[in-house]
Amino acid sequence: MASHSIKEITGLFGYPVEHSLSPEMHNAAFNKLGLDYTYLPFEVKPERLKEAVMGIKGLNLRGVNLTIPHKEEVIPYLDQVSKEARLIGAVNTIKNKDGKLIGYNTDGQGFITSLKEEANFIARDKNILIIGAGGAAKAIAFQLALEGANSLYISNRTISRAEELVLTIESKLNEIKVDPVPLEDRKLEMIIGQIDLVIDTTPVGMYPKVDVKPVINPKLLHDDLIVTDIVYNPVETSLLRSAKAVGAKTVSGLGMLLYQGVLAFEIWTGRKAPVEIMKEVLENKII
Ligand code: NAP
């Protein structure tokens, strides 16, 4: 007779969830370490979020990840929220600690870890240009500020949104110089010489529109830059291709996806994540 051992259950709350790579990535990691855990996708409609979160306690799930559209809305339903997640105003990982739900944000830290692992980049004292002012930009910007970056320039198609993000950061952290910049060649030209890292947080270049012009003019790029695009499908976007062509160091968005998962895995299990196998799963899934 087949034995039905009780597993520790983790998963993803999102709407939609069917294209997520997280179930395969986490299940491969649990298998690799022989842990009696599983990771399931849960399609949670926005109006059911509160009940779903209460279900984590009711069903004694070990924890979950959250994706669009739940990262911000979930906060009022949690018992405790980490400093980073509180600052960013978004939670992507919940841990059920003896019936208490603790919220974390591993997106920003995942991004920082990928830059450290793949380009040996340390944010302290650096000058950074972030393109985009949405959810991902916010998580990355706060984490860079917490890591001691010297200055952040936030450039966005809709400049009012960049200005809003700048104000939000300034109202919560006072040791970082942060400025909005219009997404125009002339304005970017004035600052690019002092920039160490360019981060594209927009969906520009994402599959299937892979042959679009990069979100910033490639003529602005130079070989002293590290250029990263958080789009991971394709792994090499048109921006990264242009950056490579001028001799800049490049980092793809795959690392951010990988390390946000690595950190969530470690939060839930208390074990060091098998990074290589998780990376392999992602690389095999994304061409
Ligand atoms: P979001 O909140 O909707 O923000 C999107 C940002 O991109 C906005 O600033 C928007 O500018 C800008 N944008 C959109 N289309 C543009 C265009 N055609 N030209 C110039 N700017 C444009 O989205 P998000 O949650 O931050 O996610 C952004 C991207 O990051 C998505 O592609 C997502 O898949 C990716 N992502 C990757 C990871 C990872 O692990 N690698 C993690 C999170 C997100 P406006 O304000 O002008 O609309």
Short mmCIF file of C-alpha atoms and ligand atoms in Angstrom, two decimals:
data_model
loop_
_atom_site.label_atom_id
_atom_site.label_comp_id
_atom_site.label_asym_id
_atom_site.label_seq_id
_atom_site.Cartn_x
_atom_site.Cartn_y
_atom_site.Cartn_z
CA MET A 1 0.00 0.00 0.00
CA ALA A 2 1.29 3.45 -0.86
CA SER A 3 2.26 5.45 2.17
CA HIS A 4 0.89 8.96 2.47
CA SER A 5 3.36 10.89 4.54
CA ILE A 6 2.26 14.29 5.75
CA LYS A 7 4.14 16.95 3.87
CA GLU A 8 4.95 20.47 4.85
CA ILE A 9 3.02 22.52 2.33
CA THR A 10 4.26 25.73 0.74
CA GLY A 11 2.98 27.47 -2.36
CA LEU A 12 2.19 30.55 -4.36
CA PHE A 13 -0.86 32.80 -4.07
CA GLY A 14 -1.45 34.75 -7.27
CA TYR A 15 -3.99 35.57 -9.93
CA PRO A 16 -3.01 34.20 -12.40
CA VAL A 17 -0.46 31.57 -11.26
CA GLU A 18 -0.28 29.04 -14.09
CA HIS A 19 2.88 30.36 -15.76
CA SER A 20 4.96 30.47 -12.61
CA LEU A 21 8.31 28.68 -12.57
CA SER A 22 8.39 28.63 -8.76
CA PRO A 23 6.66 25.24 -8.22
CA GLU A 24 9.28 23.39 -10.27
CA MET A 25 12.15 25.38 -8.81
CA HIS A 26 11.13 24.79 -5.18
CA ASN A 27 10.05 21.17 -5.61
CA ALA A 28 13.40 20.34 -7.23
CA ALA A 29 15.15 21.95 -4.26
CA PHE A 30 13.02 20.07 -1.68
CA ASN A 31 13.73 16.78 -3.51
CA LYS A 32 17.43 17.51 -3.70
CA LEU A 33 17.63 17.90 0.09
CA GLY A 34 15.18 15.04 0.72
CA LEU A 35 12.81 17.36 2.57
CA ASP A 36 9.21 16.28 3.08
CA TYR A 37 7.92 19.54 1.60
CA THR A 38 5.87 20.42 -1.44
CA TYR A 39 5.10 23.69 -3.29
CA LEU A 40 1.72 24.22 -4.95
CA PRO A 41 0.26 27.02 -7.07
CA PHE A 42 -2.97 28.45 -5.61
CA GLU A 43 -5.13 30.67 -7.79
CA VAL A 44 -6.45 33.21 -5.30
CA LYS A 45 -8.91 35.81 -6.53
CA PRO A 46 -8.34 39.29 -5.08
CA GLU A 47 -11.63 39.24 -3.15
CA ARG A 48 -10.65 35.91 -1.54
CA LEU A 49 -7.20 36.97 -0.36
CA LYS A 50 -8.11 37.40 3.31
CA GLU A 51 -9.72 33.95 3.48
CA ALA A 52 -6.75 32.40 1.67
CA VAL A 53 -4.32 33.99 4.14
CA MET A 54 -6.39 32.75 7.09
CA GLY A 55 -6.23 29.35 5.38
CA ILE A 56 -2.45 29.31 5.87
CA LYS A 57 -3.13 29.14 9.61
CA GLY A 58 -6.19 26.90 9.32
CA LEU A 59 -4.45 24.34 7.13
CA ASN A 60 -1.08 24.79 8.81
CA LEU A 61 0.78 25.57 5.58
CA ARG A 62 4.50 26.21 6.20
CA GLY A 63 4.44 29.38 4.11
CA VAL A 64 3.66 30.90 0.75
CA ASN A 65 4.97 33.28 -1.87
CA LEU A 66 2.75 36.05 -3.15
CA THR A 67 2.65 37.47 -6.63
CA ILE A 68 0.48 39.86 -8.64
CA PRO A 69 -1.95 41.23 -7.43
CA HIS A 70 -1.49 40.33 -3.75
CA LYS A 71 1.89 41.66 -2.60
CA GLU A 72 0.60 44.93 -1.12
CA GLU A 73 -2.95 43.96 -0.18
CA VAL A 74 -1.78 41.09 2.03
CA ILE A 75 -0.03 43.25 4.63
CA PRO A 76 -3.06 44.00 6.90
CA TYR A 77 -3.68 40.24 7.33
CA LEU A 78 -0.23 39.42 8.72
CA ASP A 79 0.89 39.27 12.36
CA GLN A 80 4.35 40.68 11.74
CA VAL A 81 6.20 42.23 8.80
CA SER A 82 9.99 42.49 8.30
CA LYS A 83 11.69 45.87 8.17
CA GLU A 84 12.36 45.61 4.41
CA ALA A 85 8.81 44.54 3.57
CA ARG A 86 7.39 47.34 5.73
CA LEU A 87 9.54 49.94 3.96
CA ILE A 88 8.78 48.59 0.49
CA GLY A 89 5.11 48.21 1.36
CA ALA A 90 4.97 44.75 -0.23
CA VAL A 91 5.36 41.15 0.91
CA ASN A 92 6.33 38.29 -1.41
CA THR A 93 6.98 35.61 1.21
CA ILE A 94 5.01 34.55 4.28
CA LYS A 95 6.29 32.17 6.92
CA ASN A 96 3.88 30.45 9.28
CA LYS A 97 5.81 30.40 12.56
CA ASP A 98 3.79 28.40 15.08
CA GLY A 99 0.54 29.93 13.89
CA LYS A 100 1.94 33.44 13.53
CA LEU A 101 2.22 34.81 9.99
CA ILE A 102 5.40 36.77 9.27
CA GLY A 103 5.79 38.71 6.00
CA TYR A 104 9.09 39.23 4.19
CA ASN A 105 10.15 40.76 0.90
CA THR A 106 12.90 38.75 -0.80
CA ASP A 107 12.65 40.52 -4.20
CA GLY A 108 15.00 43.37 -3.31
CA GLN A 109 17.42 41.10 -1.43
CA GLY A 110 17.24 38.56 -4.25
CA PHE A 111 18.26 41.29 -6.67
CA ILE A 112 21.18 42.40 -4.44
CA THR A 113 22.36 38.80 -4.04
CA SER A 114 22.30 38.16 -7.79
CA LEU A 115 24.43 41.25 -8.43
CA LYS A 116 26.90 40.17 -5.77
CA GLU A 117 27.09 36.58 -7.02
CA GLU A 118 27.21 37.37 -10.74
CA ALA A 119 29.11 40.66 -10.95
CA ASN A 120 30.70 40.96 -7.51
CA PHE A 121 28.75 44.21 -7.14
CA ILE A 122 28.40 45.78 -3.70
CA ALA A 123 25.92 48.66 -3.49
CA ARG A 124 27.69 50.67 -0.78
CA ASP A 125 28.72 54.15 -2.02
CA LYS A 126 27.62 53.44 -5.58
CA ASN A 127 25.59 55.67 -7.93
CA ILE A 128 22.71 53.83 -9.52
CA LEU A 129 20.22 54.55 -12.30
CA ILE A 130 16.89 52.71 -12.00
CA ILE A 131 14.59 52.77 -15.02
CA GLY A 132 10.95 52.23 -14.13
CA ALA A 133 9.01 53.19 -11.02
CA GLY A 134 6.67 50.24 -10.48
CA GLY A 135 6.59 47.52 -7.86
CA ALA A 136 9.90 45.91 -8.76
CA ALA A 137 11.68 49.29 -8.93
CA LYS A 138 10.38 50.13 -5.47
CA ALA A 139 11.64 46.89 -3.89
CA ILE A 140 15.04 47.28 -5.57
CA ALA A 141 15.38 50.97 -4.74
CA PHE A 142 14.64 50.49 -1.02
CA GLN A 143 17.01 47.56 -0.77
CA LEU A 144 19.82 49.51 -2.50
CA ALA A 145 19.21 52.39 -0.11
CA LEU A 146 19.36 50.02 2.87
CA GLU A 147 22.64 48.59 1.52
CA GLY A 148 24.23 52.05 1.63
CA ALA A 149 24.16 53.18 -2.01
CA ASN A 150 25.38 56.76 -2.41
CA SER A 151 22.74 57.96 -4.86
CA LEU A 152 19.75 56.68 -6.78
CA TYR A 153 18.36 58.22 -9.96
CA ILE A 154 14.89 57.06 -10.86
CA SER A 155 13.87 57.47 -14.49
CA ASN A 156 10.43 56.64 -15.76
CA ARG A 157 8.24 57.10 -18.82
CA THR A 158 5.65 58.73 -16.57
CA ILE A 159 7.82 61.15 -14.63
CA SER A 160 5.17 61.81 -11.95
CA ARG A 161 5.47 58.17 -10.89
CA ALA A 162 9.25 58.50 -10.53
CA GLU A 163 8.72 61.65 -8.46
CA GLU A 164 6.24 59.83 -6.27
CA LEU A 165 8.69 56.98 -5.63
CA VAL A 166 11.44 59.48 -4.81
CA LEU A 167 9.17 61.17 -2.26
CA THR A 168 8.22 57.81 -0.73
CA ILE A 169 11.89 56.85 -0.30
CA GLU A 170 12.84 60.29 1.06
CA SER A 171 10.00 60.18 3.57
CA LYS A 172 11.23 56.85 4.99
CA LEU A 173 15.03 57.00 4.67
CA ASN A 174 17.09 60.14 4.99
CA GLU A 175 20.65 59.03 4.28
CA ILE A 176 20.27 58.48 0.56
CA LYS A 177 20.36 61.01 -2.25
CA VAL A 178 17.50 60.15 -4.58
CA ASP A 179 16.37 62.09 -7.65
CA PRO A 180 13.83 61.65 -10.44
CA VAL A 181 15.14 61.91 -14.03
CA PRO A 182 12.99 62.15 -17.18
CA LEU A 183 13.50 59.23 -19.55
CA GLU A 184 15.10 61.44 -22.21
CA ASP A 185 18.51 61.11 -23.85
CA ARG A 186 19.57 64.66 -22.93
CA LYS A 187 18.74 64.28 -19.24
CA LEU A 188 20.24 60.82 -18.94
CA GLU A 189 23.37 61.97 -20.79
CA MET A 190 24.02 64.47 -17.99
CA ILE A 191 24.22 61.80 -15.29
CA ILE A 192 25.38 58.61 -17.02
CA GLY A 193 29.08 59.41 -16.58
CA GLN A 194 28.82 59.11 -12.81
CA ILE A 195 26.68 55.95 -12.80
CA ASP A 196 28.06 52.56 -11.71
CA LEU A 197 24.96 50.41 -12.28
CA VAL A 198 21.97 50.70 -14.65
CA ILE A 199 18.87 48.65 -13.79
CA ASP A 200 16.00 48.24 -16.23
CA THR A 201 12.88 47.31 -14.24
CA THR A 202 10.43 47.83 -17.13
CA PRO A 203 8.90 44.97 -19.15
CA VAL A 204 10.48 46.38 -22.35
CA GLY A 205 12.20 43.55 -24.27
CA MET A 206 10.14 40.77 -22.68
CA TYR A 207 8.99 37.82 -24.81
CA PRO A 208 7.37 37.92 -27.36
CA LYS A 209 8.41 41.52 -28.21
CA VAL A 210 12.10 40.72 -27.96
CA ASP A 211 13.42 42.86 -30.80
CA VAL A 212 12.27 46.23 -29.50
CA LYS A 213 14.59 49.17 -28.98
CA PRO A 214 16.01 49.15 -25.42
CA VAL A 215 14.26 51.45 -22.96
CA ILE A 216 17.33 53.71 -22.92
CA ASN A 217 19.36 54.77 -25.93
CA PRO A 218 22.27 52.28 -26.31
CA LYS A 219 24.51 55.24 -27.24
CA LEU A 220 24.42 56.25 -23.57
CA LEU A 221 26.00 52.99 -22.42
CA HIS A 222 29.74 52.68 -21.77
CA ASP A 223 32.22 50.02 -20.70
CA ASP A 224 32.49 51.23 -17.10
CA LEU A 225 28.89 50.24 -16.38
CA ILE A 226 27.21 47.19 -15.03
CA VAL A 227 23.88 46.86 -16.83
CA THR A 228 21.09 44.62 -15.56
CA ASP A 229 17.62 43.91 -16.86
CA ILE A 230 15.14 42.22 -14.53
CA VAL A 231 13.24 40.73 -17.46
CA TYR A 232 14.36 37.08 -17.55
CA ASN A 233 12.52 35.87 -20.66
CA PRO A 234 14.61 36.09 -22.79
CA VAL A 235 17.70 35.85 -20.60
CA GLU A 236 19.56 38.18 -22.96
CA THR A 237 17.31 41.16 -23.72
CA SER A 238 17.98 43.78 -26.39
CA LEU A 239 19.33 46.09 -23.65
CA LEU A 240 21.83 43.49 -22.43
CA ARG A 241 22.92 42.78 -26.01
CA SER A 242 23.61 46.48 -26.53
CA ALA A 243 25.44 46.73 -23.23
CA LYS A 244 27.67 43.76 -24.08
CA ALA A 245 28.45 45.32 -27.45
CA VAL A 246 30.02 48.37 -25.75
CA GLY A 247 31.93 46.23 -23.28
CA ALA A 248 29.73 46.79 -20.23
CA LYS A 249 29.31 43.98 -17.70
CA THR A 250 25.79 42.50 -17.82
CA VAL A 251 23.57 40.65 -15.36
CA SER A 252 20.30 39.02 -16.45
CA GLY A 253 17.01 38.94 -14.55
CA LEU A 254 17.28 35.23 -13.96
CA GLY A 255 19.42 35.79 -10.86
CA MET A 256 16.78 37.96 -9.18
CA LEU A 257 14.14 35.30 -9.79
CA LEU A 258 16.50 32.61 -8.53
CA TYR A 259 17.65 34.37 -5.36
CA GLN A 260 14.22 35.63 -4.28
CA GLY A 261 13.33 31.92 -4.33
CA VAL A 262 16.53 30.85 -2.59
CA LEU A 263 15.84 33.30 0.24
CA ALA A 264 12.19 32.19 0.56
CA PHE A 265 13.32 28.55 0.66
CA GLU A 266 15.74 29.33 3.48
CA ILE A 267 13.08 31.29 5.40
CA TRP A 268 10.67 28.32 5.28
CA THR A 269 13.07 25.42 5.82
CA GLY A 270 15.91 26.94 7.84
CA ARG A 271 18.23 25.04 5.47
CA LYS A 272 20.74 26.36 2.98
CA ALA A 273 19.08 26.22 -0.44
CA PRO A 274 20.59 24.02 -3.18
CA VAL A 275 21.17 26.98 -5.50
CA GLU A 276 22.63 25.01 -8.41
CA ILE A 277 19.61 22.75 -8.88
CA MET A 278 17.23 25.71 -8.61
CA LYS A 279 19.25 27.58 -11.24
CA GLU A 280 19.26 24.54 -13.50
CA VAL A 281 15.46 24.29 -13.37
CA LEU A 282 15.09 27.94 -14.37
CA GLU A 283 17.67 27.70 -17.14
CA ASN A 284 15.97 24.62 -18.59
CA LYS A 285 12.59 26.33 -18.54
CA ILE A 286 13.68 29.59 -20.13
CA ILE A 287 15.25 29.51 -23.51
P1 NAP B 1 4.79 47.58 -12.80
O1 NAP B 1 4.56 47.86 -11.36
O2 NAP B 1 3.62 47.48 -13.72
O3 NAP B 1 5.79 48.72 -13.39
C1 NAP B 1 6.16 48.73 -14.73
C2 NAP B 1 7.14 49.89 -15.00
O4 NAP B 1 7.60 49.76 -16.35
C3 NAP B 1 6.51 51.27 -14.89
O5 NAP B 1 7.47 52.15 -14.36
C4 NAP B 1 6.17 51.61 -16.34
O6 NAP B 1 6.19 52.98 -16.63
C5 NAP B 1 7.32 50.97 -17.06
N1 NAP B 1 6.98 50.62 -18.45
C6 NAP B 1 6.06 49.70 -18.86
N2 NAP B 1 6.04 49.65 -20.21
C7 NAP B 1 6.95 50.56 -20.65
C8 NAP B 1 7.39 50.98 -21.95
N3 NAP B 1 6.87 50.44 -23.06
N4 NAP B 1 8.34 51.93 -22.03
C9 NAP B 1 8.87 52.49 -20.91
N5 NAP B 1 8.49 52.13 -19.66
C10 NAP B 1 7.56 51.18 -19.53
O7 NAP B 1 5.58 46.22 -13.00
P2 NAP B 1 6.63 45.51 -11.98
O8 NAP B 1 5.90 44.62 -11.06
O9 NAP B 1 7.52 46.56 -11.42
O10 NAP B 1 7.43 44.54 -12.99
C11 NAP B 1 8.19 45.07 -14.04
C12 NAP B 1 8.93 43.98 -14.82
O11 NAP B 1 9.86 43.31 -13.97
C13 NAP B 1 8.02 42.86 -15.37
O12 NAP B 1 8.49 42.56 -16.66
C14 NAP B 1 8.26 41.69 -14.45
O13 NAP B 1 8.12 40.45 -15.12
C15 NAP B 1 9.72 41.90 -14.06
N6 NAP B 1 10.05 41.32 -12.74
C16 NAP B 1 11.09 40.44 -12.69
C17 NAP B 1 11.45 39.89 -11.47
C18 NAP B 1 12.59 38.93 -11.39
O14 NAP B 1 12.61 38.15 -10.44
N7 NAP B 1 13.52 38.93 -12.31
C19 NAP B 1 10.75 40.27 -10.30
C20 NAP B 1 9.70 41.19 -10.40
C21 NAP B 1 9.36 41.72 -11.64
P3 NAP B 1 4.88 53.92 -16.45
O15 NAP B 1 4.82 54.31 -15.00
O16 NAP B 1 5.13 55.05 -17.36
O17 NAP B 1 3.69 53.06 -16.86
#
